PDB file of C-alpha atoms in Angstrom:
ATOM      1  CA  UNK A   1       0.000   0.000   0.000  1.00 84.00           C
ATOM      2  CA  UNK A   2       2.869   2.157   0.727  1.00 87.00           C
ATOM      3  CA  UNK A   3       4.219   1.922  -2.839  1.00 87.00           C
ATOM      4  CA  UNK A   4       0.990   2.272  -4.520  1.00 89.00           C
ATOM      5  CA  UNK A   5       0.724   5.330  -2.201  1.00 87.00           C
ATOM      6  CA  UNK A   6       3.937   6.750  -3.894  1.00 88.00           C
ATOM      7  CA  UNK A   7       3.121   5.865  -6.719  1.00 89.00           C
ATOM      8  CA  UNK A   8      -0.101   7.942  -6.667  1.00 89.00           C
ATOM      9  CA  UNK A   9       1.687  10.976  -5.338  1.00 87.00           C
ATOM     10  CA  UNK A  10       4.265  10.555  -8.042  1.00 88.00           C
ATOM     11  CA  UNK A  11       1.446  11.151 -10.557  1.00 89.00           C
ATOM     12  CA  UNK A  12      -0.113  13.603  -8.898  1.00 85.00           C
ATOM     13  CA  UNK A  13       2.825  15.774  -8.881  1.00 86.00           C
ATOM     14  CA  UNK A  14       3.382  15.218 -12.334  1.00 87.00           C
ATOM     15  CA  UNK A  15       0.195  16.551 -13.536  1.00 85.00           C
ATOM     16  CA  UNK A  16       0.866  19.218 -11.359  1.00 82.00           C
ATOM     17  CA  UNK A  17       3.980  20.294 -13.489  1.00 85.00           C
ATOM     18  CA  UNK A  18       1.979  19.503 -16.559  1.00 81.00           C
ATOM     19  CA  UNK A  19      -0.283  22.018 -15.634  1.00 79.00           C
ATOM     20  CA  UNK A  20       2.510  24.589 -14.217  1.00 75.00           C
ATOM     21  CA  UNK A  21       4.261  24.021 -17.823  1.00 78.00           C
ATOM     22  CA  UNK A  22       1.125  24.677 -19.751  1.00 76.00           C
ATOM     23  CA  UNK A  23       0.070  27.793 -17.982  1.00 70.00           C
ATOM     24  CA  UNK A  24       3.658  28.961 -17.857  1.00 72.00           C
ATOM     25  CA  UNK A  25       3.678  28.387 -22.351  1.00 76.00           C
ATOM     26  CA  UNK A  26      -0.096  30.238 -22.013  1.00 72.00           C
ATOM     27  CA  UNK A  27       1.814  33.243 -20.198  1.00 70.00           C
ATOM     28  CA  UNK A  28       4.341  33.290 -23.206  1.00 72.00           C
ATOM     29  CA  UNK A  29       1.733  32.965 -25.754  1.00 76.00           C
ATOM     30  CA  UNK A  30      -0.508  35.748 -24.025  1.00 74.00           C
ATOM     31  CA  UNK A  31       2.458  38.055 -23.822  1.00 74.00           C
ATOM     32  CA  UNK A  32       3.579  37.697 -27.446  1.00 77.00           C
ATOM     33  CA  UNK A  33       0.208  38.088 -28.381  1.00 80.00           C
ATOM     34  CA  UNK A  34      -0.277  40.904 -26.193  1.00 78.00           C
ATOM     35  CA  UNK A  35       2.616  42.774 -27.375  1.00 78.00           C
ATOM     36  CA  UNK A  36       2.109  42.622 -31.089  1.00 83.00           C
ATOM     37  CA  UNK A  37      -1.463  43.638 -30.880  1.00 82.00           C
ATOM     38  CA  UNK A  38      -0.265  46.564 -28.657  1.00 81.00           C
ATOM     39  CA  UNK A  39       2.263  47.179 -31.788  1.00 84.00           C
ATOM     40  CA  UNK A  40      -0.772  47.663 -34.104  1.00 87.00           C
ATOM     41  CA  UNK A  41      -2.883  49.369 -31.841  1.00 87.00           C
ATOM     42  CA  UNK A  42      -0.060  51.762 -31.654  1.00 88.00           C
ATOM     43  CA  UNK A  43      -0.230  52.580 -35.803  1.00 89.00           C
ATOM     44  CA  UNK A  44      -4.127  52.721 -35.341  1.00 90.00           C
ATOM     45  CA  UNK A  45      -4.188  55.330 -32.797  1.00 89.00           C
ATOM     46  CA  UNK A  46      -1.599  57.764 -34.472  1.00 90.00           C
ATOM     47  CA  UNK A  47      -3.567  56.890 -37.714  1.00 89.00           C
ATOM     48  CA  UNK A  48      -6.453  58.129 -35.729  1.00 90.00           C
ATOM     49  CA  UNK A  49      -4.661  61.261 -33.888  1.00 90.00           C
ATOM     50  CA  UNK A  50      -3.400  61.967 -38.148  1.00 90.00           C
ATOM     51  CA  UNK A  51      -7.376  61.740 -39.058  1.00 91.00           C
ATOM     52  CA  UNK A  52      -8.547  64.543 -35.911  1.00 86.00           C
ATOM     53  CA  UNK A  53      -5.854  66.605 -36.955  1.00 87.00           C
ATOM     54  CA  UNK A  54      -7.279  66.764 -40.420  1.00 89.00           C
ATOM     55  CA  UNK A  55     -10.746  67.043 -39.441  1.00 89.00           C
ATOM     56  CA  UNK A  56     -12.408  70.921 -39.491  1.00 90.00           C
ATOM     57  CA  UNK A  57     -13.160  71.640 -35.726  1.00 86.00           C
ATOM     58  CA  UNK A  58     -17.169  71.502 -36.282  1.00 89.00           C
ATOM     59  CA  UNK A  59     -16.825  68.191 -38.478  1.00 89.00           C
ATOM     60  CA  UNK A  60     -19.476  65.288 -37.288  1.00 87.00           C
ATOM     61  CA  UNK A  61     -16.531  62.965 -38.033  1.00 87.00           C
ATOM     62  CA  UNK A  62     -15.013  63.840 -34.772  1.00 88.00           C
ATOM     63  CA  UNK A  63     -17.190  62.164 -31.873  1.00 88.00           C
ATOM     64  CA  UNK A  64     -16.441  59.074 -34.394  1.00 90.00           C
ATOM     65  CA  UNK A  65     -12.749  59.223 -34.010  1.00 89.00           C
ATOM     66  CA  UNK A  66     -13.219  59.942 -30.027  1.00 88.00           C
ATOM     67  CA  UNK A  67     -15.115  56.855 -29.998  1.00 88.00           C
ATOM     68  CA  UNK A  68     -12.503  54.950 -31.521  1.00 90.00           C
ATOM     69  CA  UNK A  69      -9.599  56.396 -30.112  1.00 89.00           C
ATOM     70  CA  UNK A  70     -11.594  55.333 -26.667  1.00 87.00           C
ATOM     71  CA  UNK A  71     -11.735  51.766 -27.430  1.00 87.00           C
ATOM     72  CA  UNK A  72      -8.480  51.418 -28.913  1.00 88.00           C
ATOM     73  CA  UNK A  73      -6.964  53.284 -25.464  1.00 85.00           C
ATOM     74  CA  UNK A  74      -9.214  50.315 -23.782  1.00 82.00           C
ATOM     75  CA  UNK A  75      -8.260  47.205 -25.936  1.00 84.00           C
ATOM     76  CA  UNK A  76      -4.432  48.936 -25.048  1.00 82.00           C
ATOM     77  CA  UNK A  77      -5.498  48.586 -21.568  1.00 77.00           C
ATOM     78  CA  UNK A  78      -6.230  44.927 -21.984  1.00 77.00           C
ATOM     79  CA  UNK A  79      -2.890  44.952 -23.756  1.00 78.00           C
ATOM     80  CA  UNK A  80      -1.183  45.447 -20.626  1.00 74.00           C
ATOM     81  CA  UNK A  81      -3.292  43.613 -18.646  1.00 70.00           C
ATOM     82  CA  UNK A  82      -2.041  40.822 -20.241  1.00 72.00           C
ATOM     83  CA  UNK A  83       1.509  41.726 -20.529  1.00 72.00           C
ATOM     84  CA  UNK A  84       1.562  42.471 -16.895  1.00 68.00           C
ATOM     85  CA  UNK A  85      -0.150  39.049 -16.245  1.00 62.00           C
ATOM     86  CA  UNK A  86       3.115  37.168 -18.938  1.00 63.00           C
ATOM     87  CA  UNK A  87       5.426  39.021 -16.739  1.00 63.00           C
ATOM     88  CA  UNK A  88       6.393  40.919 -19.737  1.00 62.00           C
ATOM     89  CA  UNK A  89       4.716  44.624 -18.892  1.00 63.00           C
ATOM     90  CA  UNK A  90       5.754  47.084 -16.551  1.00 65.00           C
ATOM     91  CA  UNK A  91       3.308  47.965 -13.972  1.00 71.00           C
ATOM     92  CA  UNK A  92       2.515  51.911 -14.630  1.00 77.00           C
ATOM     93  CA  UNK A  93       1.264  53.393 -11.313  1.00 84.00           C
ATOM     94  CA  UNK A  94      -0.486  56.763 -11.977  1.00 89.00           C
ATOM     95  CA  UNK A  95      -2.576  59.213 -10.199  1.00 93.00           C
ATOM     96  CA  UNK A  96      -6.433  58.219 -10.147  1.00 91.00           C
ATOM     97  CA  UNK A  97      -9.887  59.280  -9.007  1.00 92.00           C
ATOM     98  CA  UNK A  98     -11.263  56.297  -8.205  1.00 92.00           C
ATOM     99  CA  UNK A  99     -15.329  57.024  -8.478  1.00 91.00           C
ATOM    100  CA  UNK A 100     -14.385  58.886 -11.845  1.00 90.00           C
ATOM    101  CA  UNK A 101     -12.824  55.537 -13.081  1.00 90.00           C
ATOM    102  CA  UNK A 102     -15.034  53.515 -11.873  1.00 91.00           C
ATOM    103  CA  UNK A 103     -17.604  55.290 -13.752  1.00 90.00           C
ATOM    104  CA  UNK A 104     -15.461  55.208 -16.656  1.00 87.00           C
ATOM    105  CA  UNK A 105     -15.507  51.199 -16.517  1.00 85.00           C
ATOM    106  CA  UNK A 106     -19.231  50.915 -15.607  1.00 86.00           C
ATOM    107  CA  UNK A 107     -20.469  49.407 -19.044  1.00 84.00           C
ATOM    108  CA  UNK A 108     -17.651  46.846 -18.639  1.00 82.00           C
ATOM    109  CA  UNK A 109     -19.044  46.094 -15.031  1.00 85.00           C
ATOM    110  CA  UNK A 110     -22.624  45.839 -15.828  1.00 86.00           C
ATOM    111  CA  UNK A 111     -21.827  42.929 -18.632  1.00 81.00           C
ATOM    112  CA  UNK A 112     -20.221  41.015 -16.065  1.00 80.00           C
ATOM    113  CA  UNK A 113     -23.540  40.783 -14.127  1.00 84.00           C
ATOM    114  CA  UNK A 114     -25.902  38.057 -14.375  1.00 81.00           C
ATOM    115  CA  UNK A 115     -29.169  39.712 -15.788  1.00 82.00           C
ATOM    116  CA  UNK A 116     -31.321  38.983 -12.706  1.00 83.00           C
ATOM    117  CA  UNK A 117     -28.707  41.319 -10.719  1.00 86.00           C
ATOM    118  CA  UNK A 118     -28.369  45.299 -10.481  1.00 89.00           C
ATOM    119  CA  UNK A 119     -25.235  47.058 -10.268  1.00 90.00           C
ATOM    120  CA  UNK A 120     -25.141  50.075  -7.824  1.00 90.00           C
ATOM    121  CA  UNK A 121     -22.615  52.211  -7.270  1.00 92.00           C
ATOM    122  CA  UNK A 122     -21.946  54.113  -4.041  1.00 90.00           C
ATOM    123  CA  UNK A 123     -19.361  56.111  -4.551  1.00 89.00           C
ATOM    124  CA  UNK A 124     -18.837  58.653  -2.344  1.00 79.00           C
ATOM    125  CA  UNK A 125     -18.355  62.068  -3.877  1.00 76.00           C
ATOM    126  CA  UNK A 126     -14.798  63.785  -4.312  1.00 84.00           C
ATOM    127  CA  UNK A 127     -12.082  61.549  -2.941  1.00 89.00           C
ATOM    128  CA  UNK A 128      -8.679  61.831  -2.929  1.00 91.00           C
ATOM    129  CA  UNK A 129      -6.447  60.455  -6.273  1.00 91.00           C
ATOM    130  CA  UNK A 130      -4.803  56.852  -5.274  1.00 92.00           C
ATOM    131  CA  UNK A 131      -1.972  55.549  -7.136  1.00 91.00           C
ATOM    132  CA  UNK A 132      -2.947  53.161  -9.173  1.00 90.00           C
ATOM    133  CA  UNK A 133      -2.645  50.905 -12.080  1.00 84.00           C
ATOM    134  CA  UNK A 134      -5.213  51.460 -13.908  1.00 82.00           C
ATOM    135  CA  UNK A 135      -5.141  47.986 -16.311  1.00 76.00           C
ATOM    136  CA  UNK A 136      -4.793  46.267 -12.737  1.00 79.00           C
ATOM    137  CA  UNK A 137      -7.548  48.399 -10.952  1.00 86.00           C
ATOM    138  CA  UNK A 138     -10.062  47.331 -13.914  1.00 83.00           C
ATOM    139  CA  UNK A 139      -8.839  43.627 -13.696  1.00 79.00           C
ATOM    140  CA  UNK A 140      -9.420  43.623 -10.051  1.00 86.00           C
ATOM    141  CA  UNK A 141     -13.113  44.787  -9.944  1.00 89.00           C
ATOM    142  CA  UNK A 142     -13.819  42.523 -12.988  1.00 86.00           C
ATOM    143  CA  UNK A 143     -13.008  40.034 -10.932  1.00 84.00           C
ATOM    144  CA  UNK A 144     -14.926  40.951  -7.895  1.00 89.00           C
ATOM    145  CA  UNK A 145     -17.846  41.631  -9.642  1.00 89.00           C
ATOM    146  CA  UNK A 146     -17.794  38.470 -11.383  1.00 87.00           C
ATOM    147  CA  UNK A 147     -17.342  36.839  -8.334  1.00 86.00           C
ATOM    148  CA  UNK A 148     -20.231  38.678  -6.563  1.00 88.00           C
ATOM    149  CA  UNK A 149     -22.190  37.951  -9.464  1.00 87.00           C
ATOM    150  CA  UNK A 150     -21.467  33.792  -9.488  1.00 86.00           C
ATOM    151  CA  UNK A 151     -21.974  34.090  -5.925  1.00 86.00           C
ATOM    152  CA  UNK A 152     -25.601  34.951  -6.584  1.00 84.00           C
ATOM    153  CA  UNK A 153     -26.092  31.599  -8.634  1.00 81.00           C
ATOM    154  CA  UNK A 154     -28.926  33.296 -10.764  1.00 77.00           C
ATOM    155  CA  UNK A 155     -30.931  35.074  -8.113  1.00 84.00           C
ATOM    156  CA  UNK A 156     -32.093  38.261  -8.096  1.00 88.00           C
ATOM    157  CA  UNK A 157     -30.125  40.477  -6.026  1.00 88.00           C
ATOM    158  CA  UNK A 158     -27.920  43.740  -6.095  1.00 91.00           C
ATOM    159  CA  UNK A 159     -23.868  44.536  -6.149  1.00 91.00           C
ATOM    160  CA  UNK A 160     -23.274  47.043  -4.855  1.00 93.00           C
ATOM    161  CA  UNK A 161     -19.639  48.889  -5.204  1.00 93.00           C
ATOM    162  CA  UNK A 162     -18.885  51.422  -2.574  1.00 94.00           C
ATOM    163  CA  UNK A 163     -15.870  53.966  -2.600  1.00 93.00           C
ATOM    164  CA  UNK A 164     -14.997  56.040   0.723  1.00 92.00           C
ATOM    165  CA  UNK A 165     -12.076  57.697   2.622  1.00 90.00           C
ATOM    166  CA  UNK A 166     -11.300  56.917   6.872  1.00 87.00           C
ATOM    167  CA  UNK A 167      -8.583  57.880   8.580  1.00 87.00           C
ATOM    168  CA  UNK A 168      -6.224  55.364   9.957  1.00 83.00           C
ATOM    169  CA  UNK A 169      -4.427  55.701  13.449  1.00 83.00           C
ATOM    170  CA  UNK A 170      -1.286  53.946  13.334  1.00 79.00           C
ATOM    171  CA  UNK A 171      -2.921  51.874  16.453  1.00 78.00           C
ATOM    172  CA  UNK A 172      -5.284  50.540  13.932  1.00 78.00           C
ATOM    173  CA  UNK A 173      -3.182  50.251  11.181  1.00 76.00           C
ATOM    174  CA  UNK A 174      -0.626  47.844  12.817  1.00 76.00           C
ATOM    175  CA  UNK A 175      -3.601  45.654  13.535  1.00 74.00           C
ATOM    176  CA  UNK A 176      -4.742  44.965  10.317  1.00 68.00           C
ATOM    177  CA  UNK A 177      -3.323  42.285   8.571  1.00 60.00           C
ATOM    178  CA  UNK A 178      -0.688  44.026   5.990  1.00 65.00           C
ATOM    179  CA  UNK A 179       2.939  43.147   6.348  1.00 62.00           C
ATOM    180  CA  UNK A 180       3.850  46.873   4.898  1.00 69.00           C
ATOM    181  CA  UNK A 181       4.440  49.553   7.259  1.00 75.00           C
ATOM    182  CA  UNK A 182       1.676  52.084   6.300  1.00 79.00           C
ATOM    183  CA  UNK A 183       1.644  55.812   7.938  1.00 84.00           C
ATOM    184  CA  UNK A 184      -1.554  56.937   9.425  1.00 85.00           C
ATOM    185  CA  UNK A 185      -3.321  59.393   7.830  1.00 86.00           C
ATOM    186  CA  UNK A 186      -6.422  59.026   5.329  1.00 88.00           C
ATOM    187  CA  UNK A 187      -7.232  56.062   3.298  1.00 88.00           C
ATOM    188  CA  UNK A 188      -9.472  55.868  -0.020  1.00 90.00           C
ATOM    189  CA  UNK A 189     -11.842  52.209   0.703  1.00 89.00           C
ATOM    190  CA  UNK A 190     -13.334  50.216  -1.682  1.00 91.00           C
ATOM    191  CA  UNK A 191     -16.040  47.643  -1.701  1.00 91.00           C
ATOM    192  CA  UNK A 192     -17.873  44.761  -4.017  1.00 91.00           C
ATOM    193  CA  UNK A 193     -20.659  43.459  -2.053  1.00 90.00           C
ATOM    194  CA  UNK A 194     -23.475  40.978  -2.920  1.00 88.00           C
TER     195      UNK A 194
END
């Protein structure tokens, strides 16, 4: 029994290194993608910029080429989402009003909810600009909204995503569970609730 034990571990582990392997080639893949699409998104947004530039200031044309310079600044987004997620990206921190963003990203959101669920949004007036990535910051509330949204297995309900700013005393701060040393002072909070 002990050997047939072993023996089951043995391929166990394996097929967890077969798995580790694939999702490390998946990375690779995603990043090469990733960065060539970037590459033409590049020539399709200067193409665009080139179009504005020739465009008479009262021309209907323009709220078309906003439009499209918006999504292709988006699908860039993704771009570094995923380059970020290869390994292959840098991480661009940049100062950001969270409600505004949110906002900005609030079509995105409301896809990701199941159609018997409302999205409300909570988000507390003029806060302060956090540092941010802003590829990351759309990731992450993808996430927890799809997550809220599974979590609701097809039931009516709301998710609700709240934004707020509390002041931290370093008492209170060295009880949380962060390893950083953070200095007290006023935080921006976020929520995804179901």
């Amino acid at each position: 029994s002990e050997r047939r034990r072993v023996a089951e571990e043995r391929v166990r582990l394996e097929e967890q290194i077969r798995e580790a392997q694939k999702l490390e080639s998946l990375g690779v893949l995603a990043g090469g993608i990733a960065h060539d699409f970037n590459n033409l998104l590049m020539a399709i947004m200067g193409n665009l910029e080139l179009i504005n530039g020739c465009l008479p200031d009262d021309s209907a044309g323009r709220k078309y080429v906003r439009s499209a310079e918006k999504a292709s600044q988006r699908a860039t987004d993704l771009c570094g989402q995923m380059l970020a997620y290869s390994g292959r990206g840098p991480i661009t921190r940049q100062p950001m009003k969270l409600p505004g963003f949110i906002e900005e990203i609030r079509s995105m959101l409301e896809v990701a909810v199941s159609k018997k669920a409302t999205l409300a949004l909570d988000l507390g007036g003029d806060l302060p600009a956090i540092e941010a990535d802003r590829a990351q910051m759309q990731q992450v509330l993808m996430n927890l909204v799809t997550n809220a949204s599974e979590a609701l297995r097809d039931q009516p309900g709301e998710i609700r995503i709240r934004t707020w700013t509390e002041t931290f005393s370093s008492q209170r701060l060295t009880e949380g569970v962060l390893k950083e040393q953070l200095t007290e002072g006023p935080y921006v909070g976020l929520s995804v609730t179901d």
